[in-house]
Amino acid sequence: MTFTKLGALTLSTAIVATSAFADGHVDRTGWPENFTLGTAGQGGTYFAYGSGWANLVADELGISGGSEITGGPMQNMALVHTGEAQFGMTTMGPAAESLQGTNPIAPGLQMTGACAMFPMYQTPFAVTVLASSGIESISDIPAGARIGFGPAGSTSDTYFPRMMETLGVEFDRRNGNWTDLGGQVQDGLLDVIAFAAGVPTPAVSQLEVQTEINFIAFTEEEQATIMEAFPVSPFTIPAGTYETLTEDAQSVSMWNFAIANCELPESFVYAVVDIVMSDNERMQAIHGAARSTLPENWDRNNVLNWHPGAARWFTENAGADIPADMIHGG
């Protein structure tokens, strides 16, 4: 399987640097000379968060590395499984489907070559419209509304259309990266954007600067209906997350995890996890969603096998009790 078969990937960041980790004290046996990290489309949280931590790791380890624009969680599972990308980012729903062999990129292929590396943050599902639309609730969305669900194959595109159908919304499905969809809703080409991305989402922050928008929260009944039908948890988008969000907004969310090819050297993955997990303040400077990138959230993974290097880090530094059968090769 090649990048061409999986879809065109565009190099977004790549650096070569030196650091304290490049002094030869770390066992680098079998380490790759460079690495790539699969993120998602521009304008989304994956792109901003992933580019930042790829640059951080490359800088600290003193090796060439960077992020790649991809189709998001489903494609990242495929790329990491095959080894075409060393690292990636995924959500638990697409990860589970990929392990079951129902990833639409390669139906029937059980993508067991992708291992959990560290917890990132929760992805809330949220609806945004122009204030001028008059839409203030899910039930206000008119039949046939043009709804943008993000890049094809993304977490949003995989689950949000099904959620809308479950809530009785009839719609015309559209896809695109978040930045483009924001422009389309401003131009009147879309009626609604259904986001599934970490908060604050760059495209939403940009959109609210340019025009007046409404955030559509789920009612308690809608939230309960979605939670019963999908692998999601309750989530509150706090007031102030965006300038125009003046009250807490009720939503649902899925956890995101960084993933690594399971065959990468244990010492390499251990070093990467150590860099990311040892300084949360530095991670939050990359993106606010990293406030949940904490060692104690290791237990949010109940889907993927752990990479041995990651499992060792969380066992030694976070008191994690990871069963042997949840560790690759264990």
PDB file of N, CA, C and O in Angstrom, residues 147-186:
ATOM      1  N   ILE A 147     -24.934  20.366   4.854  1.00  0.00           N
ATOM      2  CA  ILE A 147     -24.095  20.264   6.053  1.00  0.00           C
ATOM      3  C   ILE A 147     -22.697  19.799   5.668  1.00  0.00           C
ATOM      4  O   ILE A 147     -22.527  18.774   5.003  1.00  0.00           O
ATOM      5  N   GLY A 148     -21.683  20.559   6.112  1.00  0.00           N
ATOM      6  CA  GLY A 148     -20.290  20.174   5.899  1.00  0.00           C
ATOM      7  C   GLY A 148     -19.803  19.336   7.054  1.00  0.00           C
ATOM      8  O   GLY A 148     -19.887  19.767   8.213  1.00  0.00           O
ATOM      9  N   PHE A 149     -19.308  18.125   6.748  1.00  0.00           N
ATOM     10  CA  PHE A 149     -18.892  17.181   7.781  1.00  0.00           C
ATOM     11  C   PHE A 149     -17.382  17.007   7.850  1.00  0.00           C
ATOM     12  O   PHE A 149     -16.891  16.050   8.447  1.00  0.00           O
ATOM     13  N   GLY A 150     -16.620  17.897   7.229  1.00  0.00           N
ATOM     14  CA  GLY A 150     -15.177  17.785   7.296  1.00  0.00           C
ATOM     15  C   GLY A 150     -14.615  16.894   6.202  1.00  0.00           C
ATOM     16  O   GLY A 150     -15.324  16.472   5.288  1.00  0.00           O
ATOM     17  N   PRO A 151     -13.320  16.586   6.271  1.00  0.00           N
ATOM     18  CA  PRO A 151     -12.689  15.752   5.247  1.00  0.00           C
ATOM     19  C   PRO A 151     -13.312  14.364   5.177  1.00  0.00           C
ATOM     20  O   PRO A 151     -13.689  13.789   6.206  1.00  0.00           O
ATOM     21  N   ALA A 152     -13.437  13.829   3.977  1.00  0.00           N
ATOM     22  CA  ALA A 152     -13.976  12.475   3.804  1.00  0.00           C
ATOM     23  C   ALA A 152     -13.135  11.481   4.584  1.00  0.00           C
ATOM     24  O   ALA A 152     -11.904  11.507   4.526  1.00  0.00           O
ATOM     25  N   GLY A 153     -13.797  10.615   5.344  1.00  0.00           N
ATOM     26  CA  GLY A 153     -13.095   9.606   6.127  1.00  0.00           C
ATOM     27  C   GLY A 153     -12.627  10.073   7.484  1.00  0.00           C
ATOM     28  O   GLY A 153     -12.064   9.289   8.247  1.00  0.00           O
ATOM     29  N   SER A 154     -12.857  11.346   7.808  1.00  0.00           N
ATOM     30  CA  SER A 154     -12.467  11.856   9.128  1.00  0.00           C
ATOM     31  C   SER A 154     -13.431  11.346  10.188  1.00  0.00           C
ATOM     32  O   SER A 154     -14.477  10.762   9.881  1.00  0.00           O
ATOM     33  N   THR A 155     -13.093  11.585  11.454  1.00  0.00           N
ATOM     34  CA  THR A 155     -13.995  11.182  12.534  1.00  0.00           C
ATOM     35  C   THR A 155     -15.354  11.834  12.379  1.00  0.00           C
ATOM     36  O   THR A 155     -16.397  11.203  12.536  1.00  0.00           O
ATOM     37  N   SER A 156     -15.339  13.123  12.043  1.00  0.00           N
ATOM     38  CA  SER A 156     -16.604  13.835  11.859  1.00  0.00           C
ATOM     39  C   SER A 156     -17.413  13.234  10.726  1.00  0.00           C
ATOM     40  O   SER A 156     -18.615  12.974  10.868  1.00  0.00           O
ATOM     41  N   ASP A 157     -16.769  12.972   9.604  1.00  0.00           N
ATOM     42  CA  ASP A 157     -17.469  12.438   8.436  1.00  0.00           C
ATOM     43  C   ASP A 157     -17.945  11.006   8.666  1.00  0.00           C
ATOM     44  O   ASP A 157     -18.953  10.577   8.102  1.00  0.00           O
ATOM     45  N   THR A 158     -17.237  10.281   9.517  1.00  0.00           N
ATOM     46  CA  THR A 158     -17.606   8.887   9.797  1.00  0.00           C
ATOM     47  C   THR A 158     -18.815   8.795  10.712  1.00  0.00           C
ATOM     48  O   THR A 158     -19.699   7.953  10.513  1.00  0.00           O
ATOM     49  N   TYR A 159     -18.873   9.669  11.719  1.00  0.00           N
ATOM     50  CA  TYR A 159     -19.894   9.521  12.754  1.00  0.00           C
ATOM     51  C   TYR A 159     -20.985  10.593  12.759  1.00  0.00           C
ATOM     52  O   TYR A 159     -22.135  10.305  13.086  1.00  0.00           O
ATOM     53  N   PHE A 160     -20.643  11.836  12.413  1.00  0.00           N
ATOM     54  CA  PHE A 160     -21.639  12.900  12.547  1.00  0.00           C
ATOM     55  C   PHE A 160     -22.850  12.720  11.630  1.00  0.00           C
ATOM     56  O   PHE A 160     -23.991  12.979  12.043  1.00  0.00           O
ATOM     57  N   PRO A 161     -22.672  12.285  10.368  1.00  0.00           N
ATOM     58  CA  PRO A 161     -23.869  12.050   9.552  1.00  0.00           C
ATOM     59  C   PRO A 161     -24.814  11.026  10.178  1.00  0.00           C
ATOM     60  O   PRO A 161     -26.038  11.210  10.166  1.00  0.00           O
ATOM     61  N   ARG A 162     -24.253   9.958  10.753  1.00  0.00           N
ATOM     62  CA  ARG A 162     -25.087   8.960  11.407  1.00  0.00           C
ATOM     63  C   ARG A 162     -25.798   9.544  12.629  1.00  0.00           C
ATOM     64  O   ARG A 162     -26.957   9.221  12.910  1.00  0.00           O
ATOM     65  N   MET A 163     -25.091  10.398  13.358  1.00  0.00           N
ATOM     66  CA  MET A 163     -25.708  11.039  14.518  1.00  0.00           C
ATOM     67  C   MET A 163     -26.877  11.920  14.088  1.00  0.00           C
ATOM     68  O   MET A 163     -27.947  11.916  14.724  1.00  0.00           O
ATOM     69  N   MET A 164     -26.673  12.694  13.024  1.00  0.00           N
ATOM     70  CA  MET A 164     -27.740  13.563  12.529  1.00  0.00           C
ATOM     71  C   MET A 164     -28.951  12.740  12.093  1.00  0.00           C
ATOM     72  O   MET A 164     -30.101  13.100  12.370  1.00  0.00           O
ATOM     73  N   GLU A 165     -28.694  11.641  11.415  1.00  0.00           N
ATOM     74  CA  GLU A 165     -29.795  10.769  11.000  1.00  0.00           C
ATOM     75  C   GLU A 165     -30.530  10.210  12.216  1.00  0.00           C
ATOM     76  O   GLU A 165     -31.766  10.128  12.234  1.00  0.00           O
ATOM     77  N   THR A 166     -29.772   9.840  13.248  1.00  0.00           N
ATOM     78  CA  THR A 166     -30.372   9.317  14.473  1.00  0.00           C
ATOM     79  C   THR A 166     -31.274  10.362  15.129  1.00  0.00           C
ATOM     80  O   THR A 166     -32.300  10.023  15.736  1.00  0.00           O
ATOM     81  N   LEU A 167     -30.899  11.641  14.985  1.00  0.00           N
ATOM     82  CA  LEU A 167     -31.690  12.727  15.566  1.00  0.00           C
ATOM     83  C   LEU A 167     -32.791  13.218  14.627  1.00  0.00           C
ATOM     84  O   LEU A 167     -33.480  14.194  14.940  1.00  0.00           O
ATOM     85  N   GLY A 168     -32.941  12.546  13.484  1.00  0.00           N
ATOM     86  CA  GLY A 168     -34.032  12.873  12.573  1.00  0.00           C
ATOM     87  C   GLY A 168     -33.779  14.025  11.626  1.00  0.00           C
ATOM     88  O   GLY A 168     -34.723  14.560  11.027  1.00  0.00           O
ATOM     89  N   VAL A 169     -32.517  14.400  11.446  1.00  0.00           N
ATOM     90  CA  VAL A 169     -32.178  15.505  10.546  1.00  0.00           C
ATOM     91  C   VAL A 169     -31.985  14.965   9.128  1.00  0.00           C
ATOM     92  O   VAL A 169     -31.242  13.996   8.919  1.00  0.00           O
ATOM     93  N   GLU A 170     -32.648  15.581   8.156  1.00  0.00           N
ATOM     94  CA  GLU A 170     -32.448  15.255   6.744  1.00  0.00           C
ATOM     95  C   GLU A 170     -31.518  16.300   6.151  1.00  0.00           C
ATOM     96  O   GLU A 170     -31.723  17.499   6.334  1.00  0.00           O
ATOM     97  N   PHE A 171     -30.492  15.842   5.427  1.00  0.00           N
ATOM     98  CA  PHE A 171     -29.462  16.791   4.992  1.00  0.00           C
ATOM     99  C   PHE A 171     -28.841  16.401   3.666  1.00  0.00           C
ATOM    100  O   PHE A 171     -28.955  15.258   3.208  1.00  0.00           O
ATOM    101  N   ASP A 172     -28.141  17.373   3.091  1.00  0.00           N
ATOM    102  CA  ASP A 172     -27.327  17.178   1.893  1.00  0.00           C
ATOM    103  C   ASP A 172     -25.875  17.181   2.367  1.00  0.00           C
ATOM    104  O   ASP A 172     -25.388  18.192   2.868  1.00  0.00           O
ATOM    105  N   ARG A 173     -25.208  16.053   2.228  1.00  0.00           N
ATOM    106  CA  ARG A 173     -23.867  15.853   2.806  1.00  0.00           C
ATOM    107  C   ARG A 173     -22.793  16.489   1.939  1.00  0.00           C
ATOM    108  O   ARG A 173     -22.735  16.282   0.725  1.00  0.00           O
ATOM    109  N   ARG A 174     -21.895  17.257   2.574  1.00  0.00           N
ATOM    110  CA  ARG A 174     -20.764  17.883   1.895  1.00  0.00           C
ATOM    111  C   ARG A 174     -19.477  17.587   2.662  1.00  0.00           C
ATOM    112  O   ARG A 174     -19.506  17.396   3.878  1.00  0.00           O
ATOM    113  N   ASN A 175     -18.358  17.577   1.940  1.00  0.00           N
ATOM    114  CA  ASN A 175     -17.055  17.329   2.557  1.00  0.00           C
ATOM    115  C   ASN A 175     -16.051  18.386   2.137  1.00  0.00           C
ATOM    116  O   ASN A 175     -16.209  19.061   1.128  1.00  0.00           O
ATOM    117  N   GLY A 176     -14.996  18.502   2.914  1.00  0.00           N
ATOM    118  CA  GLY A 176     -13.922  19.443   2.628  1.00  0.00           C
ATOM    119  C   GLY A 176     -13.122  19.678   3.884  1.00  0.00           C
ATOM    120  O   GLY A 176     -13.520  19.256   4.978  1.00  0.00           O
ATOM    121  N   ASN A 177     -11.969  20.342   3.757  1.00  0.00           N
ATOM    122  CA  ASN A 177     -11.224  20.650   4.979  1.00  0.00           C
ATOM    123  C   ASN A 177     -11.933  21.785   5.711  1.00  0.00           C
ATOM    124  O   ASN A 177     -12.741  22.520   5.147  1.00  0.00           O
ATOM    125  N   TRP A 178     -11.642  21.916   7.008  1.00  0.00           N
ATOM    126  CA  TRP A 178     -12.408  22.829   7.845  1.00  0.00           C
ATOM    127  C   TRP A 178     -12.288  24.277   7.395  1.00  0.00           C
ATOM    128  O   TRP A 178     -13.268  25.038   7.453  1.00  0.00           O
ATOM    129  N   THR A 179     -11.125  24.677   6.943  1.00  0.00           N
ATOM    130  CA  THR A 179     -10.944  26.055   6.495  1.00  0.00           C
ATOM    131  C   THR A 179     -11.830  26.342   5.286  1.00  0.00           C
ATOM    132  O   THR A 179     -12.495  27.387   5.223  1.00  0.00           O
ATOM    133  N   ASP A 180     -11.856  25.423   4.331  1.00  0.00           N
ATOM    134  CA  ASP A 180     -12.691  25.603   3.138  1.00  0.00           C
ATOM    135  C   ASP A 180     -14.174  25.620   3.504  1.00  0.00           C
ATOM    136  O   ASP A 180     -14.953  26.414   2.957  1.00  0.00           O
ATOM    137  N   LEU A 181     -14.587  24.747   4.419  1.00  0.00           N
ATOM    138  CA  LEU A 181     -15.994  24.704   4.811  1.00  0.00           C
ATOM    139  C   LEU A 181     -16.409  25.996   5.507  1.00  0.00           C
ATOM    140  O   LEU A 181     -17.535  26.478   5.326  1.00  0.00           O
ATOM    141  N   GLY A 182     -15.485  26.566   6.294  1.00  0.00           N
ATOM    142  CA  GLY A 182     -15.786  27.853   6.924  1.00  0.00           C
ATOM    143  C   GLY A 182     -16.032  28.927   5.891  1.00  0.00           C
ATOM    144  O   GLY A 182     -16.959  29.747   6.028  1.00  0.00           O
ATOM    145  N   GLY A 183     -15.225  28.927   4.830  1.00  0.00           N
ATOM    146  CA  GLY A 183     -15.424  29.890   3.751  1.00  0.00           C
ATOM    147  C   GLY A 183     -16.736  29.665   3.017  1.00  0.00           C
ATOM    148  O   GLY A 183     -17.430  30.615   2.637  1.00  0.00           O
ATOM    149  N   GLN A 184     -17.108  28.393   2.837  1.00  0.00           N
ATOM    150  CA  GLN A 184     -18.341  28.070   2.127  1.00  0.00           C
ATOM    151  C   GLN A 184     -19.578  28.498   2.904  1.00  0.00           C
ATOM    152  O   GLN A 184     -20.558  28.964   2.324  1.00  0.00           O
ATOM    153  N   VAL A 185     -19.554  28.349   4.229  1.00  0.00           N
ATOM    154  CA  VAL A 185     -20.711  28.771   5.008  1.00  0.00           C
ATOM    155  C   VAL A 185     -20.834  30.291   4.989  1.00  0.00           C
ATOM    156  O   VAL A 185     -21.945  30.839   4.953  1.00  0.00           O
ATOM    157  N   GLN A 186     -19.709  30.989   4.967  1.00  0.00           N
ATOM    158  CA  GLN A 186     -19.745  32.444   4.858  1.00  0.00           C
ATOM    159  C   GLN A 186     -20.311  32.895   3.521  1.00  0.00           C
ATOM    160  O   GLN A 186     -21.037  33.889   3.442  1.00  0.00           O
TER     161      GLN A 186
END
